[in-house]
Coordinates of C-alpha atoms and ligand atoms in Angstrom, one line a residue:
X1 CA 29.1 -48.1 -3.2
X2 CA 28.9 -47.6 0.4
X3 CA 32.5 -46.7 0.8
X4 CA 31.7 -44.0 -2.0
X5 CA 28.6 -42.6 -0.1
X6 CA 30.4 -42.8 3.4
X7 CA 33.6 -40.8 1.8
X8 CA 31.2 -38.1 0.2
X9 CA 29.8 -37.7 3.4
X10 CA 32.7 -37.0 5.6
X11 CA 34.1 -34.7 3.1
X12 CA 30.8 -32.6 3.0
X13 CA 30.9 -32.4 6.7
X14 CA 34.3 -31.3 6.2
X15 CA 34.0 -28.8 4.1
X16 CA 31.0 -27.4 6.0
X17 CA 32.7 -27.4 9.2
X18 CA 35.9 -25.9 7.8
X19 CA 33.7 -23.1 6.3
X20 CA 31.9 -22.6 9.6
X21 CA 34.6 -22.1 11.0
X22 CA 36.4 -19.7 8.3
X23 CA 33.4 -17.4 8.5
X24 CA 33.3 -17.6 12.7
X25 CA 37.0 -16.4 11.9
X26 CA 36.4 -14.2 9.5
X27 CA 33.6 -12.2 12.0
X28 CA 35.9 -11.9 14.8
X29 CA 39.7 -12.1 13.7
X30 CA 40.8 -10.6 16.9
X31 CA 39.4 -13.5 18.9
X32 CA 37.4 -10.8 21.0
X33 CA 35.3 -13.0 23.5
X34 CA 31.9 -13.5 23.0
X35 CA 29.2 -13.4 26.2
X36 CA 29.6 -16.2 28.5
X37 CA 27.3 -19.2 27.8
X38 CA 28.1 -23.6 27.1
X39 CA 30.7 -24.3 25.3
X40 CA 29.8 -25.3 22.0
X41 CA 30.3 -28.5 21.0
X42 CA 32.0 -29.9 17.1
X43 CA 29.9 -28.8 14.6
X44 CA 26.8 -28.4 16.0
X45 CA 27.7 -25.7 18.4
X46 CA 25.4 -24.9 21.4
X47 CA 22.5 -26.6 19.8
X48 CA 21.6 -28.8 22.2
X49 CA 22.3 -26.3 25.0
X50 CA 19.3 -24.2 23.5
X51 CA 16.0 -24.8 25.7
X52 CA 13.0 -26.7 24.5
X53 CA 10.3 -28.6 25.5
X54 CA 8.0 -25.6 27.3
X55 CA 8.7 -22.5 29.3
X56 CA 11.9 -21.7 27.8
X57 CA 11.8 -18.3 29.8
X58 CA 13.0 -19.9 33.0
X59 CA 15.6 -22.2 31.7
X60 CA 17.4 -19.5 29.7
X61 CA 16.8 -17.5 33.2
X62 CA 18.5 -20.0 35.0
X63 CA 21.4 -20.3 32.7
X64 CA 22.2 -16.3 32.8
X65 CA 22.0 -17.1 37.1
X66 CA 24.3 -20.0 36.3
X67 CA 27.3 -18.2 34.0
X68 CA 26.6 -15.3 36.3
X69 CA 25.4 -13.0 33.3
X70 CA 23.3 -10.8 32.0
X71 CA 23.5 -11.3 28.6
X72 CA 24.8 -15.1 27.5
X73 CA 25.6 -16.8 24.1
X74 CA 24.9 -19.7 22.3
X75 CA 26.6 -20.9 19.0
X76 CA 24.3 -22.2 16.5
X77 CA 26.4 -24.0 13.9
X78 CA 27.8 -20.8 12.6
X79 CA 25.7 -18.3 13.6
X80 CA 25.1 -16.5 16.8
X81 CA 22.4 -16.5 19.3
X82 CA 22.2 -13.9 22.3
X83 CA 19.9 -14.0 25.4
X84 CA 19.0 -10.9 27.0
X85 CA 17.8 -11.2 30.7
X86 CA 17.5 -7.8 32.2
X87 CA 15.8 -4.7 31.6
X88 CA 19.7 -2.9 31.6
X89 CA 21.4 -4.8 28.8
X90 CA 17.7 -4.4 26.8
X91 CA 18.0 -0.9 27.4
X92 CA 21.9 -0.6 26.7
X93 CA 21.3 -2.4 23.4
X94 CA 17.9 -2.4 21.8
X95 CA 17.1 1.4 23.0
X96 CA 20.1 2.9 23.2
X97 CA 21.6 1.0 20.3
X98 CA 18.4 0.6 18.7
X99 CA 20.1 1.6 15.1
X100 CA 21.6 -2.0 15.2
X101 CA 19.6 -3.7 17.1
X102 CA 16.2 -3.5 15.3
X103 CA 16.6 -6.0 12.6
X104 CA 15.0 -9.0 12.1
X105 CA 16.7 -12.4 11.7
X106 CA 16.4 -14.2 8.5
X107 CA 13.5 -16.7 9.7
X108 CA 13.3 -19.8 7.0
X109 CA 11.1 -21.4 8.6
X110 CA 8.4 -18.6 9.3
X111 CA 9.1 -16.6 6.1
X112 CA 10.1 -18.8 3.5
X113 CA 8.5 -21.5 4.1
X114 CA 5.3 -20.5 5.4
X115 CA 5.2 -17.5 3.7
X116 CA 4.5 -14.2 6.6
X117 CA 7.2 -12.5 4.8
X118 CA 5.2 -9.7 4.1
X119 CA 4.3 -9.5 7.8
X120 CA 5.8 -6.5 9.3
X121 CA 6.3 -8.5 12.6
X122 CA 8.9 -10.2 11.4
X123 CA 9.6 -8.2 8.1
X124 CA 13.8 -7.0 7.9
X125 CA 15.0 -3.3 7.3
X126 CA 15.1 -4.2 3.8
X127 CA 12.0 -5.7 2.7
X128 CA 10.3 -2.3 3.1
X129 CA 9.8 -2.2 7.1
X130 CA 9.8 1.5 7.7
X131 CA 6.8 1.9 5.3
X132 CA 4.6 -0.7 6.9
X133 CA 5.5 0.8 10.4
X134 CA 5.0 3.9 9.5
X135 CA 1.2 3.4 8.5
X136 CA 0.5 0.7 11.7
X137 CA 1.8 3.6 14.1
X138 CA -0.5 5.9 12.6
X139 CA -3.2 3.9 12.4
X140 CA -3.0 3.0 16.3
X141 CA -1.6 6.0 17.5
X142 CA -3.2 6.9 21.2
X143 CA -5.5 10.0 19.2
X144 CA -6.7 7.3 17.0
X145 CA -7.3 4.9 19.8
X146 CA -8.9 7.3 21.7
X147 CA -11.3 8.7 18.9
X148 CA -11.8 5.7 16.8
X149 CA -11.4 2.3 18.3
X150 CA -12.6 3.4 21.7
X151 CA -16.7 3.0 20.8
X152 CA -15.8 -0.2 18.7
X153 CA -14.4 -1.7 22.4
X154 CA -16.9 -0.5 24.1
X155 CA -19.6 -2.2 22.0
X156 CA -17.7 -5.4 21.9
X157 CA -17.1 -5.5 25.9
X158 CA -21.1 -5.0 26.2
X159 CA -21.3 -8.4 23.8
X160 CA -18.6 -10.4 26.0
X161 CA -20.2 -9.8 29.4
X162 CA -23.5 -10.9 27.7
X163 CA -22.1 -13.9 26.1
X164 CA -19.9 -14.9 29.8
X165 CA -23.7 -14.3 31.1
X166 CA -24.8 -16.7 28.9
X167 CA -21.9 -18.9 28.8
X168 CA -19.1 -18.5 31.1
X169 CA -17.7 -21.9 30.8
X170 CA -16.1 -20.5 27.6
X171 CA -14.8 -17.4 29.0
X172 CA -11.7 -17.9 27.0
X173 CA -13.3 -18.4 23.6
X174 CA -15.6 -15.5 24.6
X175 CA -12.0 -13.1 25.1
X176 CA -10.7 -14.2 21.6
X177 CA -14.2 -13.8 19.7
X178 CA -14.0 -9.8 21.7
X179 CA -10.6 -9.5 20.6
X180 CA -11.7 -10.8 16.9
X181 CA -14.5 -8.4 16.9
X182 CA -13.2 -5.7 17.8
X183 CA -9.5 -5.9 14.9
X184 CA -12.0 -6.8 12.2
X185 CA -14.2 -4.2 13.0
X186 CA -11.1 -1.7 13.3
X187 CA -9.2 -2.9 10.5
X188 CA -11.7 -3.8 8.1
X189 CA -15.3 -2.2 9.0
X190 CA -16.6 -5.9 9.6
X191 CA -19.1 -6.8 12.5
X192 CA -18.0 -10.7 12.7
X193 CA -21.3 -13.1 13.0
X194 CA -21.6 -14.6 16.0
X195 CA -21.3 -18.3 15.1
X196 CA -19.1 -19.7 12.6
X197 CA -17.7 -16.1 10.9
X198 CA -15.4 -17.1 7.6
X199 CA -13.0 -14.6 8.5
X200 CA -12.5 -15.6 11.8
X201 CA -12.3 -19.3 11.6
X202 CA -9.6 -18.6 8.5
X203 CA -7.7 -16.0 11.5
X204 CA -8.3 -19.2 13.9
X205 CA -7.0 -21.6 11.3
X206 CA -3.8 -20.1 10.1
X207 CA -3.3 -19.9 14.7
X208 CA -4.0 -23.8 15.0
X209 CA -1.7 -24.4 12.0
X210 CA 1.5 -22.5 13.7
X211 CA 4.3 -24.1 15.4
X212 CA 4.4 -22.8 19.1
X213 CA 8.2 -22.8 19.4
X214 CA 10.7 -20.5 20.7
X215 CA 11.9 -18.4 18.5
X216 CA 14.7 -19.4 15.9
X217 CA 14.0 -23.3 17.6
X218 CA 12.8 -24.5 14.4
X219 CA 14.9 -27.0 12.9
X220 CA 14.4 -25.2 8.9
X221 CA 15.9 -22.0 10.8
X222 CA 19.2 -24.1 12.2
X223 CA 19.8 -26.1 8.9
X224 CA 17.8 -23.5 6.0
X225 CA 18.5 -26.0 3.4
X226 CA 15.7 -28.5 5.0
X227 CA 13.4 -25.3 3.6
X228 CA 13.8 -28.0 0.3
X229 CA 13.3 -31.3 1.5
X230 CA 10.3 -33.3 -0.5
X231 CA 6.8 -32.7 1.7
X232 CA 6.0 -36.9 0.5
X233 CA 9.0 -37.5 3.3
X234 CA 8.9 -34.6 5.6
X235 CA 5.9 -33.8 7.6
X236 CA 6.8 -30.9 8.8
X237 CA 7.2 -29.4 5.4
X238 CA 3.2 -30.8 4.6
X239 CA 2.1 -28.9 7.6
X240 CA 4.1 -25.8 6.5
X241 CA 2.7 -25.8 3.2
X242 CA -1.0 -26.2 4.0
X243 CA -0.5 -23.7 6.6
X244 CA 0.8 -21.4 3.5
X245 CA -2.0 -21.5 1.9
X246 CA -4.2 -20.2 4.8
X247 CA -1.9 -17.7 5.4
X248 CA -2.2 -16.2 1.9
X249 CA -6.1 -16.5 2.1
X250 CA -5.9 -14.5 5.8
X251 CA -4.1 -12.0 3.8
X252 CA -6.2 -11.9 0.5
X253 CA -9.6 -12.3 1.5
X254 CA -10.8 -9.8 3.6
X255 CA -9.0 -7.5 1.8
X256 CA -10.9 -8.0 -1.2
X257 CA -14.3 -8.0 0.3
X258 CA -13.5 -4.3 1.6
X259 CA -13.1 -3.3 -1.5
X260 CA -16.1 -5.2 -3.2
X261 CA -18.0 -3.1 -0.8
X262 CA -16.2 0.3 -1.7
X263 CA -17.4 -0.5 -4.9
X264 CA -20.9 -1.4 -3.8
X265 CA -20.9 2.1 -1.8
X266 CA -21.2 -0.4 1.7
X267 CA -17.8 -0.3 3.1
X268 CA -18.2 0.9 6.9
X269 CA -15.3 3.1 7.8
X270 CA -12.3 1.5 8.7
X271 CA -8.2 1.0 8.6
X272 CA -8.4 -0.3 5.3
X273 CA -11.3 2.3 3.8
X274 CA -9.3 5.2 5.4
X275 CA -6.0 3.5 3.3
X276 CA -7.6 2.8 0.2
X277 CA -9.2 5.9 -0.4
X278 CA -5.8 8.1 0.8
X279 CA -4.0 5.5 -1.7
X280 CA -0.9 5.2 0.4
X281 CA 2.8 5.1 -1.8
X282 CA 5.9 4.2 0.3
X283 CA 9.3 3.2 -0.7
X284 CA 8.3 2.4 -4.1
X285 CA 6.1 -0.9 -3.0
X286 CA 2.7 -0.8 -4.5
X287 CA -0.1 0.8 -2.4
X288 CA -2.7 -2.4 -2.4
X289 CA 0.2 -4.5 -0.9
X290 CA 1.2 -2.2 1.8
X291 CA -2.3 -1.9 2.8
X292 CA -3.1 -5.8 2.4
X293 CA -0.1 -6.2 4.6
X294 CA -0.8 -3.5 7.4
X295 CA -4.2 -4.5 7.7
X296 CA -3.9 -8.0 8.1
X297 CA -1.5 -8.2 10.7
X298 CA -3.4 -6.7 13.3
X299 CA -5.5 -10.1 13.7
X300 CA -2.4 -12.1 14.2
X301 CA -0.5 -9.1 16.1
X302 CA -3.4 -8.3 18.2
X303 CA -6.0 -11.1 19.0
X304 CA -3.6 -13.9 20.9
X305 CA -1.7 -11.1 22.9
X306 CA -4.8 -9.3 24.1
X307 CA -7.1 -12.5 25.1
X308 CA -3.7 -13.9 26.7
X309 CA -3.2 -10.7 28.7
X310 CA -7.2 -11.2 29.7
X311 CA -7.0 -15.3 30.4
X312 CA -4.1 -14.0 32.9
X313 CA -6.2 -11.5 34.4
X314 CA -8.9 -14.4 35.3
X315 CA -6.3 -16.7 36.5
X316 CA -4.9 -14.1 38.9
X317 CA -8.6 -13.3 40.4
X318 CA -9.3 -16.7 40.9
X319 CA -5.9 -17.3 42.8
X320 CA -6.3 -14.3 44.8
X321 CA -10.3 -14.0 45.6
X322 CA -8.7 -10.5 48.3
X323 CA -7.3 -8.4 44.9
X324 CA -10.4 -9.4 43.3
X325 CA -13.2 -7.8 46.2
X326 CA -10.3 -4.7 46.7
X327 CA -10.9 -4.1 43.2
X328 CA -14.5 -4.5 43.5
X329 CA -15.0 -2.3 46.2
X330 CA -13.5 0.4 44.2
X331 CA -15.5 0.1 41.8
X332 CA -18.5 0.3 43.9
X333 CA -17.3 3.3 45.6
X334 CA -16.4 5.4 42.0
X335 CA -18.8 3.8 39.8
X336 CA -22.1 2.8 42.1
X337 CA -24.6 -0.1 41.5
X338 CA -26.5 2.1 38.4
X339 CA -24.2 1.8 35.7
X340 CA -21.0 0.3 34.2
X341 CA -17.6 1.5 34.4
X342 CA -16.1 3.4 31.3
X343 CA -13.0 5.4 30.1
X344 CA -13.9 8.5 32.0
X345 CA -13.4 6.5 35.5
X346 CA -10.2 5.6 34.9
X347 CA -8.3 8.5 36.8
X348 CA -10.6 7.7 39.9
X349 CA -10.0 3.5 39.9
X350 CA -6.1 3.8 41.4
X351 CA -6.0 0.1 42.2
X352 CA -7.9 -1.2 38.8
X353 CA -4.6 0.8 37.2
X354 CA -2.2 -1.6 39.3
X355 CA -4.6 -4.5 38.7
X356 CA -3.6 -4.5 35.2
X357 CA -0.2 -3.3 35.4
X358 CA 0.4 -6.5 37.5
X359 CA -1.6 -8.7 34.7
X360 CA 0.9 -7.4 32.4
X361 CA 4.0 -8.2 34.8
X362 CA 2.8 -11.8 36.4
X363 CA 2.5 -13.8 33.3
X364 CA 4.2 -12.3 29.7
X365 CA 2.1 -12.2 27.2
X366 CA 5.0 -12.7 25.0
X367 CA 7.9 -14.2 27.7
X368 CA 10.7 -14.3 24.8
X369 CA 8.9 -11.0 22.6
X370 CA 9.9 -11.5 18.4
X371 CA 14.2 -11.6 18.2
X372 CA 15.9 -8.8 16.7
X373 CA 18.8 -9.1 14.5
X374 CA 22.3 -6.7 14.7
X375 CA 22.9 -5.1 11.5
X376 CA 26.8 -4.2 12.3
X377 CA 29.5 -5.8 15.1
X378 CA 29.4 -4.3 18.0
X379 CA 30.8 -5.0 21.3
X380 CA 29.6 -4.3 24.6
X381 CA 31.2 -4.8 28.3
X382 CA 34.0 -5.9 26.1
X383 CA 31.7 -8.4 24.1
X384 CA 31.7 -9.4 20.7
X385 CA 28.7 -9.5 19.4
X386 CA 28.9 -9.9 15.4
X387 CA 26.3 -8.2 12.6
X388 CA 24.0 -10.8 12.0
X389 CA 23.1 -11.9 16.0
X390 CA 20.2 -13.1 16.7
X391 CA 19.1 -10.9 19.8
X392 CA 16.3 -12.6 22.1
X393 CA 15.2 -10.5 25.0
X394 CA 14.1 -12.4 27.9
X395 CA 11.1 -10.3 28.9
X396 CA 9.7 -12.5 31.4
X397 CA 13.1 -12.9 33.4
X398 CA 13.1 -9.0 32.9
X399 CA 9.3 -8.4 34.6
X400 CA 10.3 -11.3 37.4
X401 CA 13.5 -9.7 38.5
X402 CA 13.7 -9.9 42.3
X403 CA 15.9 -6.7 42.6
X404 CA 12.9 -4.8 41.0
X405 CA 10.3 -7.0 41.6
X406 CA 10.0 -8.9 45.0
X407 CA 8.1 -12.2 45.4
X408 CA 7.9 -12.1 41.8
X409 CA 5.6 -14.9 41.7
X410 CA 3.3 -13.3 43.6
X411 CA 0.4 -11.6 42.2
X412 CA 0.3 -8.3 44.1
X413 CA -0.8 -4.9 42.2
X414 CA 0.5 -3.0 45.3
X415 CA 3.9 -3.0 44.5
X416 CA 3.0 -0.2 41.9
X417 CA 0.9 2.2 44.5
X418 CA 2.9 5.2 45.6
X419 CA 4.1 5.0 48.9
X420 CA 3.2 6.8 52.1
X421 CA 6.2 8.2 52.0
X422 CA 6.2 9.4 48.5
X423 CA 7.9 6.6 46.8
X424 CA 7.1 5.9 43.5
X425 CA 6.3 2.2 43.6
X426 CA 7.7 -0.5 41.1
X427 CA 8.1 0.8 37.6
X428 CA 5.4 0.0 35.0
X429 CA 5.8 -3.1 33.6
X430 CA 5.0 -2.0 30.1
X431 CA 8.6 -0.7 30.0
X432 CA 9.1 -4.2 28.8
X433 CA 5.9 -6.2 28.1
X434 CA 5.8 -4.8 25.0
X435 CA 9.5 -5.3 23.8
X436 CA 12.0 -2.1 22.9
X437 CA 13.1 0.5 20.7
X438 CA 12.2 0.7 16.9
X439 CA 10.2 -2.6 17.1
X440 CA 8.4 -1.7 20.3
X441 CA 4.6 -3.1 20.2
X442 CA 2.8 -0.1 18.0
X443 CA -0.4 -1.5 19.5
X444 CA 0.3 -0.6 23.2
X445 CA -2.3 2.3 23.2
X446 CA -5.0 -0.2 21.4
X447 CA -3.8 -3.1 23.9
X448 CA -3.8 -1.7 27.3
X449 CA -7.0 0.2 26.4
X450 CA -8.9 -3.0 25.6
X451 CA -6.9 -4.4 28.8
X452 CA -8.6 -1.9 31.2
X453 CA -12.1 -1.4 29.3
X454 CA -12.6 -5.7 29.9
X455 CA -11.1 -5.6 33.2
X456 CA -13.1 -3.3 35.1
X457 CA -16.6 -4.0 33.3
X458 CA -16.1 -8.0 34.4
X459 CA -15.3 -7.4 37.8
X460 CA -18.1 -4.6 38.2
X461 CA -20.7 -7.5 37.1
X462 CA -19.2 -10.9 37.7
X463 CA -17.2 -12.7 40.7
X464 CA -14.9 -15.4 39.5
X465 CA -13.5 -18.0 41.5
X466 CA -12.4 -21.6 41.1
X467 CA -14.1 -24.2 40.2
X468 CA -15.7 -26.9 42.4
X469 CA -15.1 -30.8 41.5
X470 CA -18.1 -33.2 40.9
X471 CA -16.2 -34.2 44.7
X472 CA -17.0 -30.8 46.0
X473 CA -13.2 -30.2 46.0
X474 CA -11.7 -26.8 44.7
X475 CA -10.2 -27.4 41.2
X476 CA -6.5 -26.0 41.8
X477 CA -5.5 -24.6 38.1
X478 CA -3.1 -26.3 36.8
X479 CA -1.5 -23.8 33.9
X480 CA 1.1 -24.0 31.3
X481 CA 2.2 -21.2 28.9
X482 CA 3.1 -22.0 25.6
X483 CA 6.4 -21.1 23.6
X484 CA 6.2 -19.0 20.1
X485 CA 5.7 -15.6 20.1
X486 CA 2.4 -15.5 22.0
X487 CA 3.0 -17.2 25.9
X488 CA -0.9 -18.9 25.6
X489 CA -2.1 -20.2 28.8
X490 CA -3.2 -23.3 28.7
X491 CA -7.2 -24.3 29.9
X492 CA -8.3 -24.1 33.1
X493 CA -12.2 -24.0 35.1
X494 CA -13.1 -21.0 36.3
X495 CA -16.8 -20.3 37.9
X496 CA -18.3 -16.9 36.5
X497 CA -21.1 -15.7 38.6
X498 CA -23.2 -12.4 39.0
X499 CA -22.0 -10.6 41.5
X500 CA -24.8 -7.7 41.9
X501 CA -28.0 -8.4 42.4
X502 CA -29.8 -7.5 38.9
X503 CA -26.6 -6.9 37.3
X504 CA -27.3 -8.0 34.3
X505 CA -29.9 -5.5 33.4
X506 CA -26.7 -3.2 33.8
X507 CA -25.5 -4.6 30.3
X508 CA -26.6 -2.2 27.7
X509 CA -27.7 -5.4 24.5
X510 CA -30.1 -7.4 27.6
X511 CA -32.1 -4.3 28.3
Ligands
LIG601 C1 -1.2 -7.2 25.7 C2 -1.1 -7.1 24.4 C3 0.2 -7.0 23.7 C4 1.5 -7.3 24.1 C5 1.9 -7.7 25.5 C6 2.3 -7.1 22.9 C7 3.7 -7.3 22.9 C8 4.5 -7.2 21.8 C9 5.9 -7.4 21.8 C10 6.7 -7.9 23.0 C11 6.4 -7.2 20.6 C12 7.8 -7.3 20.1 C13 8.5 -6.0 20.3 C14 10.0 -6.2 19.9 O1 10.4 -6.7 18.9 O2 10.9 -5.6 20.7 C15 5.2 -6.7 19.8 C16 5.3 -6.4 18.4 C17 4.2 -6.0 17.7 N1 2.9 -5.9 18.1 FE1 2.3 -6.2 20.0 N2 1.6 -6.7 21.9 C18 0.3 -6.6 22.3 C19 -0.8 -6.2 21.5 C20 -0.8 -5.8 20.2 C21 -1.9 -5.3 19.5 C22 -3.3 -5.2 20.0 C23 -1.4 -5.0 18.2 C24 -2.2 -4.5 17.0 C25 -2.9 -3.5 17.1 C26 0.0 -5.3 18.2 C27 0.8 -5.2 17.1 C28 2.1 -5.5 17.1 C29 3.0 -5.4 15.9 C30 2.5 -5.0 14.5 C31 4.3 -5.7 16.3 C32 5.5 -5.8 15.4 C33 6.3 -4.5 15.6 C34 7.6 -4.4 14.8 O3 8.1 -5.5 14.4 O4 8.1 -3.3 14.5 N3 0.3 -5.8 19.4 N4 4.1 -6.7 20.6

């Protein structure tokens, strides 16, 4: 019996390794060379040479330093994975090649098994993509922004500085809940409770039930046949399936209470009211999907990457207290003592500008972005890279490149001020923060909009600084950033003080 199992093994290891290798053959028959990275290893390939373990951003940095390339390779069993680690070989390839390049890989893990196959973050060319992009660039297109979502922010912002008045050891929870607020609002005409909304701890349920992994690092994505093994043995296929069922109630549920209240003659005004009633048809996918699906991405799309963006901004002022008073005496020059900053300032507050550009730049939000997948060979610099790569642009290496960016580790908005002397300054990091070509970030506008409108109202109210110890030490942050799509920072203390006298009678809900 054991003889029996042991030969049925070997010969199904065979067979999959001689069929591996077939297709690898098949892909490039005239042995073109792929980009330089570890050589892969029987069978498994480069499997084990692929980071994990946390801030996979600098070790895939490290290993372009150490093959001395750009762009490196790693074989995953049979398919192909490529790193891309500056801001050239992104722009060679996912702009300038973007018909190619803008595909999606196959995702078992994400997709199948968890079911966000309807979400056009990680949707493919043909599971009706260009429809659902079409209606979210509308939708946050910078006239929409501008006209629309601009009075929803500012009414949110006025609730967070009241809430980091009231309490600012939860600063972070207080940036979600804004960033909540204001997508459901937007997408759905909902004002969120302020305790315990049901929409918002299903959003913050379907986030705690995600695996924070690089991209592709799942082990359902290297082997997609484990998408099948019993949930009674595998836990990870338990997990997957409860978090399935969340993710089909985030998708369902708000949905349906928009258009209870169109029917009660209630509904506010929003992205899905504006849909509904225009009755959207695309491609030939039914109009309540498309909507269902455009609408509630924005939560998942929008909420993590804006109050990361913000938890970096506080981390930065509290390591460099001199950036923070600059900033502050700007505002007091442009704005005064009377009143609060608002969009109208923003051509007079030149540092504020580099402030956030530099938030952006110091920390990702998203250090790896979502991978894109090649539709069609292609090779570049003389390398092979085959339809059906998975392309992985390293936007952190890219926005900590010491040719473009010196001290990269340093916090420093004045690398973007014009020079004396006329120069330009560094280029704008959004270039890359928000990833490239036909799959860059549609909510940029919304994004750096909120970005700004949070930034310069908390520092015009509040000083932050570090926190002291029950030993009347300073409490050095100690932060990690987490892998997945969204680079979270991990907790850290931050002190949160008024910072004019009678400020708070400056916040429009306390007066
Ligand atoms: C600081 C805030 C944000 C950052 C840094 C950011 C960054 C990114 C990045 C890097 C990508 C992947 C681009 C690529 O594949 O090349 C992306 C995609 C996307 N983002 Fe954002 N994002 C932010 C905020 C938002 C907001 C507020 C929304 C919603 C309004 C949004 C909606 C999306 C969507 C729908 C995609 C998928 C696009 C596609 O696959 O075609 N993002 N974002």
């Amino acid at each position: 019996m054991l003889v029996a199992i042991t030969y049925a093994l070997c010969t199904i290891l065979v067979v999959f390794y001689a069929s591996a290798r077939l297709r690898m053959y098949r892909r490039n028959p005239k042995g073109l060379r792929y980009p330089p990275g570890p050589r892969p290893h029987f069978l498994l390939g480069n499997i084990r040479d692929l980071p994990t373990g946390g801030h996979e951003w600098i070790a895939l940095e490290e290993m372009s330093k150490k093959y001395n390339s750009d762009v490196i390779h790693f074989q995953v069993v049979s398919s192909h994975v490529v790193v891309l680690n500056s801001l050239q070989v992104a722009s060679d390839l996912l702009d300038k090649k973007s018909m190619i390049y803008s595909d999606r890989p196959r995702l078992p893990y994400a997709k199948e098994l968890i079911g966000w196959s309807w979400s056009m973050v990680v949707m493919c060319y043909h599971e009706g993509f260009s429809a659902h992009r079409r209606i979210v660039q509308q939708s946050f297109q910078p006239s929409v922004v501008t006209s629309l979502h601009r009075p929803v922010m500012q009414s949110e912002v006025d609730k967070l500085l009241k809430n980091l008045l009231a309490s600012p050891d939860d600063f972070a929870d207080h940036l979600r809940s804004m960033a909540g607020a204001i997508v459901m609002m937007i997408t759905y005409g909902y004002q969120v409770a302020p305790k315990d909304d049901p929409y918002v701890r299903l959003s913050e349920d379907v986030h705690n039930s995600g695996d924070r992994r690089m991209p592709v690092a799942h082990v359902v994505d290297l082997f997609p046949i484990l998408r099948y093994a019993p949930a009674r043995l595998f836990e990870f296929k338990r997990r997957a399936l409860a978090a399935r069922k969340l993710v089909y109630k985030m998708r369902n549920a708000p949905f349906q209470m928009v258009k209870e209240r169109l029917a009660a003659g209630t509904a506010l005004p929003s992205m899905a009211t504006s849909l509904l009633e225009k009755g959207v048809v695309a491609d030939g996918i039914e109009s309540e999907a498309l909507i269902k699906n455009c609408t509630a991405i924005i939560y998942g799309a929008g909420v993590d990457t804006t109050s990361a963006a913000l938890t970096n901004f506080f981390l930065a002022m509290i390591m460099y207290p001199e950036v923070q008073e600059r900033a502050q005496r700007e505002l007091d020059a442009v704005v005064g003592k009377d009143r609060l900053p608002e969009f109208g300032d923003r051509p007079r507050l030149p540092y504020l500008a580099c402030i956030i550009k530099e938030v952006l730049r110091w920390r990702a939000t998203s250090a790896l972005g979502i991978p894109h997948c090649t539709t069609t060979d292609d090779v570049y610099r003389g390398m092979f890279i085959p339809k059906g790569t998975t392309v992985i642009a390293n936007l952190s290496a890219m926005l900590h490149d010491e040719s473009v960016y010196p001290e990269p580790e340093v916090f420093n908005p004045d690398r973007f001020a014009r020079g004396a002397g006329g120069s330009e300054g560094a280029p704008d990091p959004a270039r890359v923060a928000f990833g490239f070509g036909r799959r860059i970030c549609p909510g940029r506008f919304f994004a750096d909009d909120v970005v700004w409108l949070a930034v310069v109202n908390i520092l015009h109210i509040f000083k932050l600084e570090k926190k002291i110890g029950s030993d009347r030490r300073v409490l050095e942050p100690d932060v990690k950033w987490s892998s997945g799509p969204v680079s979270v920072p991990s907790s850290f203390g931050c002190k949160i003080t008024l910072r004019l006298a009678g400020g708070e009678s400056l916040i429009p809900s306390l007066e």
